[in-house]
PDB file of C-alpha atoms in Angstrom:
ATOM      1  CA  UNK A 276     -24.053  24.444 -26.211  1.00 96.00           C
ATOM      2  CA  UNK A 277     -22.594  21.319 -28.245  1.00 95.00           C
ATOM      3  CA  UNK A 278     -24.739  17.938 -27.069  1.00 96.00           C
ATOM      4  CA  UNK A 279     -23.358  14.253 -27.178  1.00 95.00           C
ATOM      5  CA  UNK A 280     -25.380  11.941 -26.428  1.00 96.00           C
ATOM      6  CA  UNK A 281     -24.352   7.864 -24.996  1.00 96.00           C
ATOM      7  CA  UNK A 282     -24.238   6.351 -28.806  1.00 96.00           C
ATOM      8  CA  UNK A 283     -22.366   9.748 -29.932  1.00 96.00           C
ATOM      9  CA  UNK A 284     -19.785   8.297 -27.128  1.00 96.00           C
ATOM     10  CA  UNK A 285     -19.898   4.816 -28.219  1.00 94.00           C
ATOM     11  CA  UNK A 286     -18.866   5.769 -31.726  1.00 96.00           C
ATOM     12  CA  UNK A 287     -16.210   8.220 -31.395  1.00 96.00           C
ATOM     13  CA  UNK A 288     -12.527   6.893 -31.678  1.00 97.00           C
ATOM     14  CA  UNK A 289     -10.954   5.693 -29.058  1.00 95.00           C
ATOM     15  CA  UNK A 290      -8.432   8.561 -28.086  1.00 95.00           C
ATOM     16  CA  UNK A 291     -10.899  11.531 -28.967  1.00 96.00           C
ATOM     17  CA  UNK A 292     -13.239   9.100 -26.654  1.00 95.00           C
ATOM     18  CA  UNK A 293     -10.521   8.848 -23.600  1.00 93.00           C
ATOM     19  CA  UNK A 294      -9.844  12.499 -23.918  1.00 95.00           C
ATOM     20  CA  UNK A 295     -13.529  13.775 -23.205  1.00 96.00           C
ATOM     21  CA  UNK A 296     -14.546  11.499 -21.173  1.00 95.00           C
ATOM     22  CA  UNK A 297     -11.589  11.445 -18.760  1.00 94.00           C
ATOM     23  CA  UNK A 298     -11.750  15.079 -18.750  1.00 95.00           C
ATOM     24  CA  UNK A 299     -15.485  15.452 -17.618  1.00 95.00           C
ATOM     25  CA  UNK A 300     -15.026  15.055 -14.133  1.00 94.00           C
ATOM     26  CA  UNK A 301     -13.126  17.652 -13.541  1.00 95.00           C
ATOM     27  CA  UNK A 302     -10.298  18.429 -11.989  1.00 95.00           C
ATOM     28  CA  UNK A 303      -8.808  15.292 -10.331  1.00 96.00           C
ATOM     29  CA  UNK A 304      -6.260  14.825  -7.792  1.00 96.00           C
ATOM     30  CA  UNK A 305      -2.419  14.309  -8.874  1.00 97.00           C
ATOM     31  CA  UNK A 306      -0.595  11.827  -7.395  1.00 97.00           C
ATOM     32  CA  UNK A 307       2.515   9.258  -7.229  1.00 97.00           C
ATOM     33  CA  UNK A 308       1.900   5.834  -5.800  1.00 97.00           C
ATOM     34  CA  UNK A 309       4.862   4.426  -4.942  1.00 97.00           C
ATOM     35  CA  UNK A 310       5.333   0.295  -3.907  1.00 96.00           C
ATOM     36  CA  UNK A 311       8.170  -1.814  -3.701  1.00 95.00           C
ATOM     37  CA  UNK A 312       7.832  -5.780  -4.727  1.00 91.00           C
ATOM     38  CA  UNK A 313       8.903  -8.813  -2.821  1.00 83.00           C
ATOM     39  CA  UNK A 314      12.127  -9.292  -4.967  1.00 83.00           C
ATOM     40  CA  UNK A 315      12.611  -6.533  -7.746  1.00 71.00           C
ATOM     41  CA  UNK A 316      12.659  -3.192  -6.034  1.00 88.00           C
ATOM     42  CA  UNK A 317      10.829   0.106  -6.192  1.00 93.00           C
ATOM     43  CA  UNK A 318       7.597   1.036  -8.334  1.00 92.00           C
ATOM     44  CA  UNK A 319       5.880   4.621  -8.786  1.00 95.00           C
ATOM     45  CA  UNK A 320       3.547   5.465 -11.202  1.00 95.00           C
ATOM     46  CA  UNK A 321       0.901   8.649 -11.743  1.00 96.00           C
ATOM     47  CA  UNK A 322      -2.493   8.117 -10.572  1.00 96.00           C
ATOM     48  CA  UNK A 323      -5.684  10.413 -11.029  1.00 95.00           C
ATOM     49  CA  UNK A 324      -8.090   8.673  -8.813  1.00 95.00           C
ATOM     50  CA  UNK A 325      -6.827   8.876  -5.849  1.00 97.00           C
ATOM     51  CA  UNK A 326     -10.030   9.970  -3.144  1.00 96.00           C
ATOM     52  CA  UNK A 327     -10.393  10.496   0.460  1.00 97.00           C
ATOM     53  CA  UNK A 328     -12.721   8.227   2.026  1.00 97.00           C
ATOM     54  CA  UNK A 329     -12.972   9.276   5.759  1.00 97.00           C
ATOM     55  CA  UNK A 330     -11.183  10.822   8.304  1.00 97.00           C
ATOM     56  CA  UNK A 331     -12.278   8.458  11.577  1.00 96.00           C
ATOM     57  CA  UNK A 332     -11.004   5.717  10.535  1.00 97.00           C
ATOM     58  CA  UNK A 333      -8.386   8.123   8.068  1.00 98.00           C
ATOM     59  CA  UNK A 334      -8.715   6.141   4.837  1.00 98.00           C
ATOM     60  CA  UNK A 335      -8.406   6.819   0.872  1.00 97.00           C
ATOM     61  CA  UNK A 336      -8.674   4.979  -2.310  1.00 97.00           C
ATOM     62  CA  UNK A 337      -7.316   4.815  -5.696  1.00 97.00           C
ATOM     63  CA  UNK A 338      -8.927   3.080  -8.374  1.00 95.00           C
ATOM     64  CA  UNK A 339      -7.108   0.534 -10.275  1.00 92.00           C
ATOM     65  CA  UNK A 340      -6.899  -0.504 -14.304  1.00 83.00           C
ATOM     66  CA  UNK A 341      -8.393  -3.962 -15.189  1.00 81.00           C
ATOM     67  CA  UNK A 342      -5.833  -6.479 -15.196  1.00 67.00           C
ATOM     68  CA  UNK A 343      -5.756  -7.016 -18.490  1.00 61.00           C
ATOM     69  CA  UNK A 344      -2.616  -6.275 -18.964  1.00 56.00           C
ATOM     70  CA  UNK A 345       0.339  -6.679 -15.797  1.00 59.00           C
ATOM     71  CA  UNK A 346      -0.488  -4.128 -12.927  1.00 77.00           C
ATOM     72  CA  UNK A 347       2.956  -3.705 -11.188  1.00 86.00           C
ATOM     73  CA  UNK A 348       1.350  -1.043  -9.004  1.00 92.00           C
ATOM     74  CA  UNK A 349      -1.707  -3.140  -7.471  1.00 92.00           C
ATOM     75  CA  UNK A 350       0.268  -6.423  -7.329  1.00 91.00           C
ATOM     76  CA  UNK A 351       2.626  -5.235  -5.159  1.00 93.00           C
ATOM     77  CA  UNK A 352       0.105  -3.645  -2.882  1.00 95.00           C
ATOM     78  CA  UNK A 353      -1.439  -7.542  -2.359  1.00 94.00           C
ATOM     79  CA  UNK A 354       1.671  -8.931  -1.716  1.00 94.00           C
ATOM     80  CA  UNK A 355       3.438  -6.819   0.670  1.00 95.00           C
ATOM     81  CA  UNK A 356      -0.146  -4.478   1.762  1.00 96.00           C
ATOM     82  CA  UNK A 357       1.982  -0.862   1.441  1.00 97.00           C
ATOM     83  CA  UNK A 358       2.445   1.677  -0.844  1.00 98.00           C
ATOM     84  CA  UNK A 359       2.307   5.226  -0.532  1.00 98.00           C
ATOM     85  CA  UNK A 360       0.660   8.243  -1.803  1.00 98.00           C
ATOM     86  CA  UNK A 361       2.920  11.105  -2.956  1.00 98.00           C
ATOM     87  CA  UNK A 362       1.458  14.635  -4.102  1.00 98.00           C
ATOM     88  CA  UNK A 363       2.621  15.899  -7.523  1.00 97.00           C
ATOM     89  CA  UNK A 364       3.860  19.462  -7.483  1.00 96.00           C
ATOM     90  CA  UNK A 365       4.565  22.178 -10.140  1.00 94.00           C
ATOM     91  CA  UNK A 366       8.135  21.680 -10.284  1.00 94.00           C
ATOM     92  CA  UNK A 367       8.108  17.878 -11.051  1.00 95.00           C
ATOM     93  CA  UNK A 368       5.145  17.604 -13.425  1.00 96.00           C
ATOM     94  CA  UNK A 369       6.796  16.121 -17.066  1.00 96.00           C
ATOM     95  CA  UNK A 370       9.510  13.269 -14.487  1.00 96.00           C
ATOM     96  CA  UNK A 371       5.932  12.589 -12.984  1.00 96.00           C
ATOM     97  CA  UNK A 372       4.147  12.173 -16.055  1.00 96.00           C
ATOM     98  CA  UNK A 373       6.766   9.794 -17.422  1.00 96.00           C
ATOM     99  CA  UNK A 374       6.138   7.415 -14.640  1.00 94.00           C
ATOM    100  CA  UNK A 375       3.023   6.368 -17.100  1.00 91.00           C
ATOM    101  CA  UNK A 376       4.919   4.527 -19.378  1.00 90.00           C
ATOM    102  CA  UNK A 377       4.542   0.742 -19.811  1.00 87.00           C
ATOM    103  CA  UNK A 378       8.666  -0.491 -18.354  1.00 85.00           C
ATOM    104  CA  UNK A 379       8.784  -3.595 -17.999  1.00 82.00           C
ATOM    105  CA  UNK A 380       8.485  -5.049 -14.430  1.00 80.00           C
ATOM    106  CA  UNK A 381      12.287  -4.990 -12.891  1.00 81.00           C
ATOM    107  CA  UNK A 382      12.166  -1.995 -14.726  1.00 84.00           C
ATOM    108  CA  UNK A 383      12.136   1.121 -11.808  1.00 90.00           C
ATOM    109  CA  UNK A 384      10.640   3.995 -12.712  1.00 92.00           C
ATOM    110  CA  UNK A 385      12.248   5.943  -9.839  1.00 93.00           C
ATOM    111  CA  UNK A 386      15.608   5.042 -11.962  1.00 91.00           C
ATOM    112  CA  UNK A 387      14.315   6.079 -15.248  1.00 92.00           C
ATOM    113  CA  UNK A 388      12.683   9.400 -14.547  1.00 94.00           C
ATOM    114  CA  UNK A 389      15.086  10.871 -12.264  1.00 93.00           C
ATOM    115  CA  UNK A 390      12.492  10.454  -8.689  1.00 96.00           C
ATOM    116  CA  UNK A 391      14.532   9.468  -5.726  1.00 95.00           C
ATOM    117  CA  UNK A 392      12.903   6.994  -3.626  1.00 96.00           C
ATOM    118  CA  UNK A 393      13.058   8.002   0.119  1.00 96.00           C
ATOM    119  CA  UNK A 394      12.062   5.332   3.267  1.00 97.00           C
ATOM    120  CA  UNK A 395      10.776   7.198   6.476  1.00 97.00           C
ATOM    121  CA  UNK A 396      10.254   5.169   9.601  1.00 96.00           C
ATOM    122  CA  UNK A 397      10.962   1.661   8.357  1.00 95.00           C
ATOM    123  CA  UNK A 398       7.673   1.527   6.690  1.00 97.00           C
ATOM    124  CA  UNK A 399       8.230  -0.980   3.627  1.00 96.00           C
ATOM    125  CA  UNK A 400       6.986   0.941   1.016  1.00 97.00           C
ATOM    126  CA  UNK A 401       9.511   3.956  -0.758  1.00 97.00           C
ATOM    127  CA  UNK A 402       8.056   7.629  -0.702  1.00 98.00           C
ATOM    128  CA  UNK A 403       9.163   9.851  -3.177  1.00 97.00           C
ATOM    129  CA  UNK A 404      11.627  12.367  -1.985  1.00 96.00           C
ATOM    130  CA  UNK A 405      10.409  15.443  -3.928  1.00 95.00           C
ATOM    131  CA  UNK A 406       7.043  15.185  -2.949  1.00 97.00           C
ATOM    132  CA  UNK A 407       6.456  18.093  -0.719  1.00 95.00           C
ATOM    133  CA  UNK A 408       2.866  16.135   0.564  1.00 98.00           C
ATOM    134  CA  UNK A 409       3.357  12.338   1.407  1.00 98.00           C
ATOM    135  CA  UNK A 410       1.326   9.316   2.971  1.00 98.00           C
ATOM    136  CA  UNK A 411       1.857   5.820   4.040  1.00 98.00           C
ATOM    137  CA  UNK A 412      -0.498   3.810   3.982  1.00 98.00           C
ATOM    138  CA  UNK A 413      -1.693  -0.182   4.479  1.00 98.00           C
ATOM    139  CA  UNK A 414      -4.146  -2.121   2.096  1.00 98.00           C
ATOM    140  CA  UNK A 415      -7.098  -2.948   3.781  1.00 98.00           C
ATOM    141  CA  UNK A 416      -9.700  -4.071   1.095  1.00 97.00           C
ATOM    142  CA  UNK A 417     -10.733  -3.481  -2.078  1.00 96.00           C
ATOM    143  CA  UNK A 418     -14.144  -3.332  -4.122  1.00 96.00           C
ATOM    144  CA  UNK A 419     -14.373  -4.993  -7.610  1.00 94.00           C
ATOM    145  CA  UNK A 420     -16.586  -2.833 -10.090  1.00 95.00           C
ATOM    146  CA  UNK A 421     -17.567  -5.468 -12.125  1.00 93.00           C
ATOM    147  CA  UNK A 422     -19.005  -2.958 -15.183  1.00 93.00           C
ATOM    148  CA  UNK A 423     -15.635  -2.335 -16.453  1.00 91.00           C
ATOM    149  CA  UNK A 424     -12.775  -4.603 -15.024  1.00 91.00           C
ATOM    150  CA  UNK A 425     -11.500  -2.271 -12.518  1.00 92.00           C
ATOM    151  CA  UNK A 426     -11.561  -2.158  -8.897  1.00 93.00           C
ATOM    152  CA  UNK A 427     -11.596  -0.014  -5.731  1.00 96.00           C
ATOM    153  CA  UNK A 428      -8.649  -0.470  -3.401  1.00 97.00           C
ATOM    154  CA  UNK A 429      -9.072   1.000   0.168  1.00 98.00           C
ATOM    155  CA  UNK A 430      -5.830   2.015   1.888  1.00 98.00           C
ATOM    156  CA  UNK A 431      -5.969   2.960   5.803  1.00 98.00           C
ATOM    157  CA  UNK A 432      -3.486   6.061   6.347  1.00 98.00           C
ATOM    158  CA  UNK A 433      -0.666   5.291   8.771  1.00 98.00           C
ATOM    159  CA  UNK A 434       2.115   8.055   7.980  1.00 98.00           C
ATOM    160  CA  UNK A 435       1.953  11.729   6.756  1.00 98.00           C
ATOM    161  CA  UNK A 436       4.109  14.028   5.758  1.00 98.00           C
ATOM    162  CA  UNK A 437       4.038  17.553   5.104  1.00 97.00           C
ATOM    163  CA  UNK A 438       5.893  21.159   5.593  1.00 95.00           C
ATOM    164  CA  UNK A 439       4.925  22.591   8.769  1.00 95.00           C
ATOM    165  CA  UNK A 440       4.428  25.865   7.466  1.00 96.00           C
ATOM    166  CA  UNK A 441       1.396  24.734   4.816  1.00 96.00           C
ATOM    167  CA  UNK A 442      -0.673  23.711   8.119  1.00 96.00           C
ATOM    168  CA  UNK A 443      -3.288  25.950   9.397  1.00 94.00           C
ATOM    169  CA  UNK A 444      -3.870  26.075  13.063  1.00 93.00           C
ATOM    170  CA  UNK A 445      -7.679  24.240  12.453  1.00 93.00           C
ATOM    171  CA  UNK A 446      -5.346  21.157  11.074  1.00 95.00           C
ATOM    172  CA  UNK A 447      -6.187  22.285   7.626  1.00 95.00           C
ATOM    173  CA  UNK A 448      -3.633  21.938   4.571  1.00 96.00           C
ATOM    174  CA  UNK A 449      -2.971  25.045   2.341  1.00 95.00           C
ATOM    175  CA  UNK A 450      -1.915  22.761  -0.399  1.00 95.00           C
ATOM    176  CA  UNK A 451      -1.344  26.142  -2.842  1.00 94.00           C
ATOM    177  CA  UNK A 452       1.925  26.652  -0.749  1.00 94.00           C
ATOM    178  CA  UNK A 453       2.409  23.398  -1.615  1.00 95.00           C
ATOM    179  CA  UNK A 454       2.609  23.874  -5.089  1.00 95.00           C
ATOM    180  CA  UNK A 455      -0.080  20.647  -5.779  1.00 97.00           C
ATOM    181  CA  UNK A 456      -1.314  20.377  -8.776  1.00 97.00           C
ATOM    182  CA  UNK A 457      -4.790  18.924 -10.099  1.00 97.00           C
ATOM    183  CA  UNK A 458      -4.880  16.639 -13.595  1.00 97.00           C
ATOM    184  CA  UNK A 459      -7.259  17.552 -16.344  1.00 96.00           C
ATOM    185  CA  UNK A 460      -7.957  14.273 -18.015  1.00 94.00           C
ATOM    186  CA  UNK A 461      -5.161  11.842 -18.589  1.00 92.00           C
ATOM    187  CA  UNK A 462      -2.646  14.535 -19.321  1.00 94.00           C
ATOM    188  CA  UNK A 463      -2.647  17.722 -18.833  1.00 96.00           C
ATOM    189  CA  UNK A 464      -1.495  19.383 -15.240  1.00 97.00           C
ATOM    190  CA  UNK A 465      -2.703  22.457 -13.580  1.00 97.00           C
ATOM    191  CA  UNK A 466      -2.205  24.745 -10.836  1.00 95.00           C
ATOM    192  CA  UNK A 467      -4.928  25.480  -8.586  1.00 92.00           C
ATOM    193  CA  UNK A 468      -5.466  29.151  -6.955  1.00 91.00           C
ATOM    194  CA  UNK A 469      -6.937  29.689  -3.734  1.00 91.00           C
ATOM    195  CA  UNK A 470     -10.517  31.327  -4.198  1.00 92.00           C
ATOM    196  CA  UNK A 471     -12.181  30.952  -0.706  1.00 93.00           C
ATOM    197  CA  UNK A 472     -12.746  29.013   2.510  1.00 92.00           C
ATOM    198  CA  UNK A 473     -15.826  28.618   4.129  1.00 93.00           C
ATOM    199  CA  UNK A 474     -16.945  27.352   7.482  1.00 91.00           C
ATOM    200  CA  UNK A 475     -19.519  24.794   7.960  1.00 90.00           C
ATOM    201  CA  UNK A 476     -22.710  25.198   6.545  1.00 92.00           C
ATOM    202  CA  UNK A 477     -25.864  24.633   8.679  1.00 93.00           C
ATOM    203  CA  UNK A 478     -29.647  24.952   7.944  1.00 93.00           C
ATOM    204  CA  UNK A 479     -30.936  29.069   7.888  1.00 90.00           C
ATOM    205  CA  UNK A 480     -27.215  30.268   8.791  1.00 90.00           C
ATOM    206  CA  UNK A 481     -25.477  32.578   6.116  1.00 92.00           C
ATOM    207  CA  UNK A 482     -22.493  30.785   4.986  1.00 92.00           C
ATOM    208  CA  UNK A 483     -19.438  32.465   6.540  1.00 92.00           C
ATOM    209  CA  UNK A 484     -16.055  32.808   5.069  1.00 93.00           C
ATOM    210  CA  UNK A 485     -12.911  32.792   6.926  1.00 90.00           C
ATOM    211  CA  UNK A 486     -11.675  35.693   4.852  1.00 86.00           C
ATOM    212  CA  UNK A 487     -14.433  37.552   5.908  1.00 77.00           C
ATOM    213  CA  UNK A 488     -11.912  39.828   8.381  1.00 63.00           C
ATOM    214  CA  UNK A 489     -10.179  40.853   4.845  1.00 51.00           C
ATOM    215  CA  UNK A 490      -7.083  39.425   5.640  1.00 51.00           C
ATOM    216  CA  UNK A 491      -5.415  37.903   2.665  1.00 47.00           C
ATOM    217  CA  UNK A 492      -5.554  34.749   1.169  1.00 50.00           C
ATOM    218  CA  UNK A 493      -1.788  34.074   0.716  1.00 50.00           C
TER     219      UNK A 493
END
């Protein structure tokens, strides 16, 4: 098994660098945030970070990039408090992946990648019309992390949207029928498969599935 070690890190260059470590986490969730400024238009953009936080109050969080360079993204969040969060599925991945370039601010990505903005229930912020899986949600506070520049912003769900049919009568999502996809570093997509379900675990119990009855997973 191949060892690297902190100072191995320090001195590798700077893409091989990004590429391991942002893939050593695992898989991460795939998303499009979408905002819309004060005065010129629509914003999306691919995020990996995106994390639930809690369900009671329902809340998530996305990590930001430090500001050293213009964050259309995060400023628009502090000055109008939406934006939404949009799951990526197999069918949109490379008009998705585009949304990563560096446009210039009235630049909309929506116009250059071929996403269609879509506004549900006057909330301010745009949602992205292919998105099969989609949330609104209001800025409520964020958490600098002062070790690299980059910060924690907390969002507090107000809207969701999903197919009916992907729900499970216990509330849960089957996100597979989804078609979600997971990112592998900074750019590589993949398509998750179904291996189990289990219910909750507790102390000297044997850990149950809910396939147990051999009915099928899809």
């Amino acid at each position: 098994m191949k060892h690297v070690s902190a100072s191995d890190i320090e001195g590798m260059e700077k893409i091989f660098r990004l590429n391991l470590v942002n893939s050593l986490s695992g898989y991460k969730s795939a998303n499009l945030i979408a905002t819309k400024s004060e005065e010129k238009g629509a914003n999306v953009a691919v995020f990996s970070s995106v994390t639930h936080l809690g369900s009671d109050p329902a809340l998530l969080g996305f990590v930001t990039r430090p500001e050293t360079v213009p964050r259309n993204t995060y400023k628009n969040i502090k000055d109008t408090k939406y934006f939404t969060v949009n799951h990526i599925h197999q069918d949109m991945i490379a008009k998705a992946h585009q949304t990563a370039a560096k446009y210039e601010e009235e630049v909309s990505e929506f116009k250059k990648t071929g996403l269609e903005e879509e506004y549900l229930d006057e909330f301010y912020a745009p949602y992205v019309k292919q998105c099969a899986v989609k949330i609104g949600c209001e800025y409520v506070n964020e958490y600098q992390i002062k070790e690299n520049g980059t910060a924690l912003v907390i969002g507090a769900i107000k809207h969701v949207y999903f197919d009916e049919s992907i729900q499970t009568p216990d509330g849960w999502l089957r996100l597979e029928d989804a078609g979600t996809v997971a990112i592998n570093g900074l750019d590589a997509y993949a398509l998750p498969a179904l291996l189990d379900r289990f219910h909750y675990a507790r102390p000297g119990q044997e850990i149950k599935s809910f396939f147990d009855n051999n009915e099928p997973k899809d």
